Amino acid sequence: MFSSVPHFQRLAEKTNQVFFVYSLTAKQMLYLNEAYEKVLRCRRGRIEEDLPELIASLHPDDFLYLRGCYKQLLKGEELMEGIEFRLQRDDASVQWLCVTAHRTEETPGQVLLTGFLHDITGYKEYMENAHRYNMKKNSTLEILSHDLAGPLSFMQGLATRLEEKMVQYNDPTINELVRIIGVTCGESVDLIRDFVNQEFLDSVNVDLKKERVDLAERLRILIGNYQESEQNIAKKFRLLTCGAPVYVGLDSMKFMQVMNNLISNAIKFTPDGGHIDVRLEEPPKAILVTVADDGIGIPAEFQSVLFEKFTKARRPGLRGEKSTGLGMSIIKTIVELHQGRIWFESAENRGSTFYIELPKE
């Protein structure tokens, strides 16, 4: 196969990635390099016998996805990159693999599939830990922001009221102490809000790093974090899904920041004892995520400008939480970077529901 380019064959034999040449016409493997035995744990000379077993070990959630990619190549798609899938091993471990395949017609009537396959299990485990850490961190930031900024805002209001009452006693020392309390509370609230807002600002300035993720699992972790803090937040959180995995191409860290921000807004504008529901659905041609609350709703005059940067629709939360008017603009930007769209329905004193529609893979 490679007699005319022995240097290429030597390179293929030295790489840690699996290099393959498969004849779509003859449905036969024409070449596999030595890395095949290390990565797939099979012998090159037994590919025909081992292939059915490898196919049987495909993770059930990835089988249809991989078959769809193969059909696209059969129909004439020339190049498919970054196809990620899993193998379930006999020892109950999961091996993540990524393949890039190129379809070419070597000679009339001879269609070949060539490409590289490499093991990304270590990378996936690292990213999974990073995702869990960042999702926990983001939801914790929002919870701390709410639980710290709310009482501080309340104390600031009390200090202002106390300052007014203390005028009649004409005690400069006490007046100054009350003033310092009010200023300190205000500066602390601003610091908390600025810190959380910066997290979202930073997310917009970084390119997306999309990968195929189970959005249902990501949302379960996220809502679980909020449910653990229901007593502190005084709200009820619920996730509504069909229970099955829902795979989407996402920069999941950025997208979960979107979810955190939507939930944070729902917390700010929902009275104690209220409900916040996150729903994940899979219509025929899209993925639909909704965040619904039974809070105070969005006034009609603000609805048309809600997604504008530094929007005039910004308003303090029910506990006096400040808003920079940037959150919804950032949410819209991240959703659109994912080729999705976002919209909402709301009425005063009847709550708000935000919809995010994402394209299927």
Phi, psi and omega in degrees: 000319185247022185300330181280345180224068183299330179296326178291321178294320179297321177296316180299325182286336183270340184288152177277352178269149176284125174251133184225153171228118184236133178271112176291332181290310183269353185052054184216140176281124182264332181204141172220136177276177186295332181299338179305318184291326181282316185283314183267352178062038179227166178265140182300324183286354182243024185302319182296323179283326185277337186302315178300324179291322177296317179297321180293335181273359177300137176301132184303330179287344183255348186299308182294323178299313181293321178295323177296320177297318180296320179296323178297321177293321178298325182280355176122358176300125187280322185218132174229124184244154173064036178280110183256137178206171185236147170247136176264114185275164182297332180275014178075003176279162179244129178251122177269134179231152178228131184234143170240125185234140180235128180263129181216152177257101185295310175222161179308121179086357179245099182260125182247152173241114180241154179173184180238147175224135178220157182277124180241023183300313180299317179297317181296320179294320178297314182293325179297316178296321179295318179299312182298318180296313183291323178294320177296318181296315183296314181293324177295319177301315181294319180295314179297321179300316181291313186287332179272314184292324181300304178299323179295321177296321178296317179295324178297318178295319178296322180296320178297316179296319180294322179298320178296321182288331185281350181302322184292338180273346174051048178249100184303323182295310179295319178302319180292320178296317179296319179298318180297319177301314180297315180295316181297317178298315180297316180294324179293317177299315180299319180296315179299312182296318180297321181296314180293317179298325180296326177303319181283324177299317179298324183295330182283332185275004181245139179297150178290142174239083188280145173209166181278116184230156175273100184294327179299318180292317180301318181290326178298318179296315182299307182293328176300321178297318179291321181297328178295339183248019184302321182294322180288322184275339180064037175225159176253130181247142181215139174249128181244112177219171177281352179094343181271157176298146176230106185268133182218149173277108187221153156272094193293330178296316180293316184293323179290336171294323174301312181296318178300318182291320178296317179293321178300317177297318179298320178299315185297328187247019176243126181296160177304139182090357181283178185236141176231117183247134173246128183238138177238121181233160182229077175298172186305321189240012184201172171247131183240124176243132178233145174236115185238142176225165177248042183274208188278351177077177183249124179303145184302323184290346180261346191294324183287343183244012187300322185270004179285149178290136184053043185299148175286356178283353181294143182203154181292153177286180183294338176256017178086011181299134181281161176224138177270349183081013182259334190305310184290326176297318179294317177304310181299320181297314182294319179298316181290330174297334176271014184059030178252185176219154181227141175208176184209162172231135182202151174213143182302134180065015178232005176089179181223148175229122177257137181244133173237122178250126180241146179289146174283159180292000000 
